[in-house]
């Protein structure tokens, strides 16, 4: 796994490893991102089965050499999460094994040649391609991947943990810096560059003209990336108390209970974890008309979709 592995997915990987039984041996290699490694450990993955390997990206030979250390394990199945993990996993494979590559984020068109080289060198062990959205799967097919080996996993979330947190909603708000007189509280969906939190803040600034005690909450990036647009906007906000930063350790399924509305303003494909958590908790969702969001949100049915050029 690399830095593109969503924190929410690591909990599911932990459950998968536990349900596979004692006869199944799992090893998790984290490439080039310590934050992913720490998140995996918090998610319940066995620390003795987690290896941190250096890598600065898919083109860094250090990541390839790191994977050579693991080829003595002779795996029967390999699951690469992200483009960096995919390239590294191709190193040192001597025989056909079950191969799955999962992309939680859209593969960049600049990586098109990388995917083709991976396909050509796979031999008998063909890769199965998995995207966490329909638009991500369509992009893989458009890049030349064989449609029969491309799968779009339907977005889903467990309702088991959708209830209010054990500490109570008032205590949750207090821990996040939300006062009893504050509101409405807007939670911005997603993380990373594609989430465009700066656009969400513009919308909140307009809303604040009607409701002066409006508060907007942003979850810190679980991969430690800086949101340049957000940082630029927050320094010119008239009221610094308006913006609340929630720690990345707080899962979406908890944060949504502190919000009155989830606002999604992506300018491209974005992970669906925050939107699904809000829907499961009964928190209204307002989104821009990006295909990754309209796959989840039906206007007037499961949320509201702002139309193009609509105030």
XYZ file of C-alpha atoms in Angstrom:
311
model
C 0.000 0.000 0.000
C 1.113 3.577 -0.551
C -0.066 7.050 0.375
C -3.247 6.726 -1.690
C -4.673 4.037 0.600
C -7.660 5.613 2.417
C -7.545 5.418 6.199
C -11.086 4.029 6.207
C -10.043 1.152 3.948
C -7.360 -0.017 6.373
C -10.038 -0.954 8.900
C -11.632 -3.188 6.273
C -8.261 -4.748 5.446
C -7.840 -5.510 9.145
C -11.214 -7.290 9.209
C -10.361 -9.193 6.021
C -7.104 -10.419 7.526
C -8.892 -11.517 10.696
C -11.627 -13.395 8.807
C -9.186 -15.211 6.518
C -8.336 -17.647 9.294
C -5.122 -18.800 10.888
C -4.067 -20.702 7.757
C -3.810 -17.462 5.736
C -0.626 -15.450 6.158
C -0.871 -11.693 5.514
C 1.961 -9.217 5.191
C 1.361 -5.474 4.770
C 4.068 -3.317 3.180
C 3.736 0.451 3.507
C 5.655 2.289 0.790
C 7.111 5.670 1.581
C 4.495 7.046 3.978
C 4.778 6.647 7.715
C 1.288 8.078 8.227
C -0.219 5.109 6.355
C 1.782 2.744 8.535
C 0.566 4.400 11.748
C -3.024 4.394 10.506
C -2.782 0.686 9.688
C -1.623 -0.070 13.208
C -4.483 1.987 14.685
C -6.918 0.112 12.461
C -5.937 -3.132 14.181
C -3.495 -4.657 11.716
C -0.883 -6.835 13.434
C 2.214 -4.676 13.916
C 4.453 -7.692 13.395
C 2.946 -8.088 9.908
C 3.555 -4.465 8.849
C 6.775 -3.447 7.104
C 7.733 0.156 6.319
C 9.663 0.499 3.067
C 11.271 3.678 1.689
C 9.850 5.117 -1.515
C 9.490 8.631 -2.885
C 6.988 7.624 -5.573
C 6.392 5.154 -8.378
C 9.579 6.230 -10.220
C 11.843 5.855 -7.169
C 14.112 2.769 -7.521
C 14.362 2.608 -3.730
C 10.798 1.307 -3.631
C 11.594 -1.383 -6.187
C 14.694 -2.516 -4.285
C 12.648 -2.626 -1.092
C 10.212 -5.069 -2.652
C 13.104 -7.362 -3.618
C 13.492 -8.047 0.103
C 10.008 -9.553 0.125
C 10.201 -11.868 -2.882
C 11.607 -14.695 -0.759
C 8.122 -14.962 0.769
C 6.807 -16.347 -2.550
C 3.280 -14.907 -2.181
C 0.300 -16.648 -3.744
C -1.673 -13.388 -4.003
C -0.638 -9.746 -4.301
C -2.896 -6.741 -3.754
C -1.338 -3.404 -4.731
C -3.107 -0.265 -3.545
C -2.122 2.762 -5.618
C 0.214 3.396 -8.551
C 3.370 3.417 -6.386
C 2.457 0.092 -4.791
C 1.599 -1.349 -8.220
C 5.003 -0.563 -9.749
C 6.864 -1.811 -6.682
C 4.800 -5.025 -6.555
C 5.896 -5.879 -10.101
C 9.492 -6.128 -8.907
C 10.863 -9.609 -8.413
C 7.735 -11.614 -9.309
C 9.090 -14.910 -10.609
C 5.881 -16.832 -11.145
C 2.197 -16.108 -11.835
C 0.241 -15.162 -8.738
C -3.190 -13.692 -8.131
C -2.786 -9.967 -8.782
C -5.232 -7.196 -7.910
C -4.568 -3.445 -8.157
C -6.984 -1.049 -6.454
C -7.139 2.695 -7.085
C -9.055 4.838 -4.617
C -8.086 7.919 -6.619
C -8.333 8.297 -10.409
C -5.194 7.205 -12.227
C -3.545 10.200 -13.862
C -3.261 10.168 -17.632
C 0.493 10.621 -17.173
C 0.539 7.092 -15.704
C -1.071 5.590 -18.798
C 2.266 4.375 -20.154
C 3.145 2.923 -16.741
C -0.026 0.817 -16.748
C 0.663 -0.421 -20.267
C 4.200 -1.494 -19.341
C 2.823 -3.298 -16.288
C 0.323 -5.100 -18.533
C 2.972 -6.091 -21.071
C 5.375 -7.473 -18.458
C 2.761 -9.342 -16.429
C 3.027 -12.484 -18.582
C 0.592 -15.183 -17.483
C -0.214 -13.390 -14.237
C -2.620 -10.758 -15.545
C -3.713 -7.951 -13.255
C -7.293 -7.410 -12.162
C -8.049 -3.677 -11.970
C -10.384 -2.301 -9.307
C -11.655 1.264 -8.925
C -13.673 2.609 -6.012
C -16.047 4.503 -8.298
C -17.710 4.071 -11.645
C -15.919 7.066 -13.151
C -12.573 5.644 -11.984
C -13.338 2.343 -13.719
C -14.310 4.121 -16.946
C -11.014 6.015 -16.905
C -9.084 2.737 -16.625
C -10.923 1.337 -19.646
C -10.269 4.575 -21.557
C -6.549 4.100 -20.822
C -6.596 0.768 -22.617
C -7.198 -1.703 -19.794
C -9.220 -4.764 -20.842
C -12.851 -4.103 -19.757
C -13.326 -7.708 -18.608
C -10.597 -7.197 -15.997
C -11.828 -3.821 -14.721
C -14.239 -3.750 -11.787
C -15.986 -0.849 -10.080
C -16.704 -1.623 -6.452
C -20.078 -0.161 -5.427
C -19.819 2.464 -2.729
C -21.018 1.117 0.593
C -20.688 1.726 4.305
C -21.550 -0.400 7.302
C -24.560 0.815 9.260
C -23.212 -0.917 12.376
C -21.124 2.095 13.381
C -23.474 4.787 12.070
C -25.038 5.631 15.424
C -24.143 8.574 17.639
C -20.724 8.288 19.338
C -20.603 6.836 22.839
C -19.414 10.146 24.313
C -22.614 11.863 23.144
C -23.107 14.559 20.527
C -22.735 17.496 22.940
C -19.457 16.126 24.273
C -18.283 15.482 20.717
C -19.001 19.069 19.681
C -17.279 20.408 22.775
C -14.152 18.374 22.022
C -14.102 19.843 18.501
C -14.445 23.436 19.721
C -18.116 23.889 18.792
C -20.016 25.949 21.355
C -23.680 25.462 22.314
C -24.677 28.676 20.508
C -22.681 27.900 17.349
C -24.411 26.828 14.182
C -25.176 25.783 11.641
C -22.080 23.547 11.489
C -20.933 22.681 7.955
C -18.563 19.742 7.491
C -16.530 19.806 4.270
C -16.370 16.401 2.598
C -13.289 14.496 1.537
C -9.604 15.258 1.726
C -6.818 16.036 -0.696
C -6.442 18.347 -3.672
C -9.548 17.165 -5.544
C -11.817 18.041 -2.594
C -11.422 21.800 -3.234
C -12.152 22.884 0.308
C -11.398 26.454 -0.746
C -14.573 26.400 -2.865
C -16.536 25.089 0.098
C -15.261 27.949 2.235
C -16.539 30.467 -0.295
C -19.998 28.979 0.062
C -19.753 29.089 3.844
C -18.673 32.745 3.715
C -21.891 33.555 1.855
C -23.974 31.576 4.343
C -22.320 33.413 7.206
C -23.922 36.652 6.035
C -27.275 35.142 7.039
C -26.081 33.126 10.045
C -23.138 34.901 11.716
C -22.345 31.952 14.005
C -21.899 29.526 11.108
C -18.992 27.172 11.710
C -17.176 25.109 9.078
C -15.257 21.981 9.992
C -12.450 20.447 7.925
C -10.851 17.122 8.710
C -7.058 17.207 8.544
C -5.569 15.173 5.730
C -4.910 11.614 6.940
C -1.859 11.459 4.662
C -0.295 14.669 5.953
C -0.662 16.606 2.691
C -1.084 20.365 2.826
C -4.181 21.841 1.221
C -2.680 24.978 -0.343
C -6.035 26.426 -1.386
C -7.443 25.976 2.103
C -4.401 27.517 3.768
C -4.502 30.521 1.445
C -8.199 31.114 2.163
C -8.097 30.670 5.933
C -5.616 33.539 6.360
C -8.033 36.060 4.860
C -11.127 34.939 6.753
C -12.586 37.786 8.824
C -13.378 35.521 11.769
C -10.754 32.883 12.594
C -13.224 31.077 14.866
C -15.322 30.193 11.814
C -12.912 27.458 10.666
C -12.447 24.377 12.849
C -9.804 21.768 12.030
C -10.734 18.245 13.154
C -7.857 15.801 13.750
C -7.304 13.104 11.115
C -7.640 10.463 13.842
C -11.347 11.279 14.115
C -13.211 8.963 11.719
C -15.859 10.391 9.416
C -18.546 8.297 11.111
C -18.006 10.379 14.284
C -17.479 13.818 12.744
C -20.722 13.769 10.775
C -22.697 13.695 14.026
C -21.289 17.116 14.943
C -22.480 18.645 11.650
C -25.808 19.960 10.401
C -24.779 19.586 6.750
C -22.056 17.874 4.722
C -20.838 20.036 1.833
C -18.938 18.372 -1.039
C -17.301 20.660 -3.617
C -14.869 18.463 -5.600
C -13.554 19.377 -9.020
C -12.896 15.732 -9.926
C -13.136 12.205 -8.570
C -13.019 12.141 -4.770
C -13.266 9.390 -2.170
C -16.785 8.630 -0.983
C -16.135 7.741 2.680
C -17.298 11.082 4.107
C -20.451 11.210 1.973
C -21.422 7.638 2.829
C -20.868 8.276 6.545
C -23.132 11.340 6.405
C -25.863 9.462 4.541
C -25.713 6.584 7.038
C -26.041 9.039 9.943
C -28.946 10.922 8.339
C -26.968 14.149 7.837
C -28.041 16.112 4.705
C -25.546 16.204 1.831
C -25.096 19.067 -0.636
C -22.716 18.489 -3.547
C -21.528 19.915 -6.834
C -22.501 17.934 -9.976
C -19.292 15.910 -10.332
C -19.838 12.373 -11.692
C -18.174 10.839 -8.627
C -20.817 12.510 -6.455
C -23.889 12.070 -8.678
C -23.169 8.317 -8.610
C -24.037 8.513 -4.907
C -26.443 11.431 -4.609
C -29.785 11.554 -6.362
C -31.013 15.160 -6.389
C -34.020 15.548 -4.117
C -33.836 11.893 -3.060
C -30.605 11.176 -1.204
C -29.283 14.742 -1.123
C -29.073 17.963 -3.094
C -26.977 18.516 -6.223
C -26.151 22.124 -7.142
C -26.598 22.592 -10.864
C -24.070 24.386 -13.056
C -24.325 28.191 -12.793
C -26.925 27.844 -10.066
C -26.456 30.317 -7.163
